[in-house]
CSV table of C-alpha atoms in Angstrom, one decimal:
chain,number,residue,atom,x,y,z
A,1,UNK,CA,96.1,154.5,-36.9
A,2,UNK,CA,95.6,158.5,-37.5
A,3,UNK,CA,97.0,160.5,-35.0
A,4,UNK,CA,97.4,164.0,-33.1
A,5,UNK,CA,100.4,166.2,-33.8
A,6,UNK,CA,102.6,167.2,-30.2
A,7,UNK,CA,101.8,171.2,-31.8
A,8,UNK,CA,97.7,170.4,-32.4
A,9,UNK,CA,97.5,168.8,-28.8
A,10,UNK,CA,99.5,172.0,-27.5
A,11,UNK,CA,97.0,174.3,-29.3
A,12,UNK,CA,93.6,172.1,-27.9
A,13,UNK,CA,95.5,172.8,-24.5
A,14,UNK,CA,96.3,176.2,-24.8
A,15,UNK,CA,92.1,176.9,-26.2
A,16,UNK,CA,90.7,174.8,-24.0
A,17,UNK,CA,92.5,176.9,-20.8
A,18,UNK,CA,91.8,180.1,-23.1
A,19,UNK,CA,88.2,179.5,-23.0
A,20,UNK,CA,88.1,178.3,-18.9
A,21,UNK,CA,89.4,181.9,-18.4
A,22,UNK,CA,87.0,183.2,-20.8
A,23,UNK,CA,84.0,182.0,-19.2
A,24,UNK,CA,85.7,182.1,-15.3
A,25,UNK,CA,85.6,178.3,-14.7
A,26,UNK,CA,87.6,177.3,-11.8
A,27,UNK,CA,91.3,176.7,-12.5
A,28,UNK,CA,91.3,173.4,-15.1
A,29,UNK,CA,94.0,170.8,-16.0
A,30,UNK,CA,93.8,169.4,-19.6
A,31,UNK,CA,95.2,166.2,-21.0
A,32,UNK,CA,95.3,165.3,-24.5
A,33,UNK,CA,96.1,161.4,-25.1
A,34,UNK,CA,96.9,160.1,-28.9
A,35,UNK,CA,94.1,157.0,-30.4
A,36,UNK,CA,96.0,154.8,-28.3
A,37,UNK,CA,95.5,155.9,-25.0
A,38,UNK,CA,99.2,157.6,-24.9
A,39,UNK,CA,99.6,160.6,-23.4
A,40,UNK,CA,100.7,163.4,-26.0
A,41,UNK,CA,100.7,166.5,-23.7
A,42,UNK,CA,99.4,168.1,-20.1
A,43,UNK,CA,99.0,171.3,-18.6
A,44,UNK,CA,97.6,172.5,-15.2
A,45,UNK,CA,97.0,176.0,-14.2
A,46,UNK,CA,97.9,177.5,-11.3
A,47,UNK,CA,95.4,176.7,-8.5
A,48,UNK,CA,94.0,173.8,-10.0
A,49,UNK,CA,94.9,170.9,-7.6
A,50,UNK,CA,97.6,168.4,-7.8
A,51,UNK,CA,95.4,165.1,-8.4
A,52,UNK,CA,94.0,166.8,-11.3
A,53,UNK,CA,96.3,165.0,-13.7
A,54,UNK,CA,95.1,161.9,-12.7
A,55,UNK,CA,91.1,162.6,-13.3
A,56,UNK,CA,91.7,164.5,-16.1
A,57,UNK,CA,93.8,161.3,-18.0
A,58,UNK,CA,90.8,159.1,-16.6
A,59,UNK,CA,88.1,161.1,-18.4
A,60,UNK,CA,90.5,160.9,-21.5
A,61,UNK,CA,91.3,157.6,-21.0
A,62,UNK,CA,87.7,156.4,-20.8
A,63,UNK,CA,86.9,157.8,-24.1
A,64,UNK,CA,89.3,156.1,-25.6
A,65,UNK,CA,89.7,153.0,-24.5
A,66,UNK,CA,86.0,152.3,-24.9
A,67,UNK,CA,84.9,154.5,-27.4
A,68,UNK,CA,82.4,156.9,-26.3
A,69,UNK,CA,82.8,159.9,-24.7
A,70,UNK,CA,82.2,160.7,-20.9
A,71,UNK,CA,78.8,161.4,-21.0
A,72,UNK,CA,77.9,158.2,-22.9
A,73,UNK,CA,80.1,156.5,-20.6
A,74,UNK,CA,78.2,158.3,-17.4
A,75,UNK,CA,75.2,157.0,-18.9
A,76,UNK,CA,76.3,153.7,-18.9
A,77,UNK,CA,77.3,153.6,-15.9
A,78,UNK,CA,74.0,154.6,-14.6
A,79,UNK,CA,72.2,151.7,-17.2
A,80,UNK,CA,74.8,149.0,-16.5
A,81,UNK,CA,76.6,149.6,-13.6
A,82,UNK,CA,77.8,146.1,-13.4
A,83,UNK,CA,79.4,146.5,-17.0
A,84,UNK,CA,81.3,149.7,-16.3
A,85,UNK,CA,82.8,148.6,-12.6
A,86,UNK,CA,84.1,145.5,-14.8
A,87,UNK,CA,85.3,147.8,-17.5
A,88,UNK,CA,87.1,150.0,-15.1
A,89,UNK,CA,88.5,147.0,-13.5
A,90,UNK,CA,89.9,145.6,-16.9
A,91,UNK,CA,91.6,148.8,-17.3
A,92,UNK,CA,93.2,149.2,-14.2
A,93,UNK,CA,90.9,151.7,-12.2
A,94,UNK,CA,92.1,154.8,-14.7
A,95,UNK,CA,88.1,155.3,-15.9
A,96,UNK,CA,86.3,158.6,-14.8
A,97,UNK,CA,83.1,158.0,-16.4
A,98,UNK,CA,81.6,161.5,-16.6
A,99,UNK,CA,82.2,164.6,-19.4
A,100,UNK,CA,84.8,166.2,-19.7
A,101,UNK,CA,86.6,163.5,-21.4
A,102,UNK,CA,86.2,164.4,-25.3
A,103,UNK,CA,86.7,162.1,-28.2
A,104,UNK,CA,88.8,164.4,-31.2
A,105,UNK,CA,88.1,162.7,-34.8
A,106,UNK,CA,89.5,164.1,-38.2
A,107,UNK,CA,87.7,165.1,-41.4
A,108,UNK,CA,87.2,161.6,-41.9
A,109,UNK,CA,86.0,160.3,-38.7
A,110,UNK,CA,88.9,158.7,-37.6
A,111,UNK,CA,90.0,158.4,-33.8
A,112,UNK,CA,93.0,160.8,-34.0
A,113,UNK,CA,92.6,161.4,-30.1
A,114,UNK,CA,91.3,162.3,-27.0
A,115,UNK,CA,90.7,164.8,-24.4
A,116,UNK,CA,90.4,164.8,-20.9
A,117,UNK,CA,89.2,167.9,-18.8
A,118,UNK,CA,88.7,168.5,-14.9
A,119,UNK,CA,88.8,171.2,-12.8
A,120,UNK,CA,85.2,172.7,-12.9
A,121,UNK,CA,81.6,171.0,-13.6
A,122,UNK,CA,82.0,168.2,-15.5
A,123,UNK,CA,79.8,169.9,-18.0
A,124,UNK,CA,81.7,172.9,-18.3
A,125,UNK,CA,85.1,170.6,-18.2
A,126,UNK,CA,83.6,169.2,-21.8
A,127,UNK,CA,82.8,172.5,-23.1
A,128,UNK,CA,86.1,173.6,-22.5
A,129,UNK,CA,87.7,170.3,-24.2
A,130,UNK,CA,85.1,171.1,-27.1
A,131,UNK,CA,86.7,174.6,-27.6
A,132,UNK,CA,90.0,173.7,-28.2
A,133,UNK,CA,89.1,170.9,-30.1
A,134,UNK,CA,87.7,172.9,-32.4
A,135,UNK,CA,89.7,175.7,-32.6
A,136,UNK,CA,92.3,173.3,-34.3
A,137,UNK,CA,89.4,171.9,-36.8
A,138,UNK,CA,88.8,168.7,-35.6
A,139,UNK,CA,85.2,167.4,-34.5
A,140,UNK,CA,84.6,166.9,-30.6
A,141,UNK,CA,82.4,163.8,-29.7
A,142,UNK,CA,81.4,165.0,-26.5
């Protein structure tokens, strides 16, 4: 299984909160999780509330337990309902199935991770995660 070096998570972390400021999104909390749902690094910026962690690892987690990013999985949830509350249940209630959490493949489309963001829209959450994935050269399935 590929995965995400501890410095390449730090630096999607550190872009993704770069580009929040950038654009003045609300304060954002970013979580990047290796291809096997295993959190690699965190970091919440002052004023963003305490429970972030936990929706921003749920957006993550989403994507990679199932395979699809948080849009994909919202629209899923809207087709089959039924499918994603059973989903969520197999996975322990940890599935926030709306962007922001962003699939991170490598040159060769392999799963090296994925990244979870919360704190403003859920749209711009995923445009943040797709900044700092990209400003380490990886592709963002968002």
């Amino acid at each position: 299984m590929a995965d995400i070096s501890l410095n390449r998570a730090r630096t999607i972390i550190r872009k993704a909160l770069a580009h929040g400021r950038e654009k003045g999104f609300k304060p954002l909390s970013v979580v990047v999780l290796d291809a096997g749902g295993n959190m690699k690094a965190f970091e919440r910026e002052d004023g963003a509330s305490p429970g972030r962690f936990a929706v921003a690892h749920g957006k993550a987690y989403g994507a990679v337990m199932l395979g699809m990013p948080g849009s994909a999985q919202m629209q899923r949830a809207e087709d089959q309902a039924y499918f994603m509350a059973c989903a969520n249940g197999a996975l322990g209630g940890q599935l926030i199935p709306v962007p922001g959490g962003v699939l991170v493949r490598d040159k060769r489309g392999a799963l090296v991770a994925a990244v979870g963001v919360t704190g403003d829209t859920s749209d711009n959450d995923a445009a943040a995660a797709v900044a700092g994935i990209e400003a380490v050269n990886l592709t963002a399935e968002a």
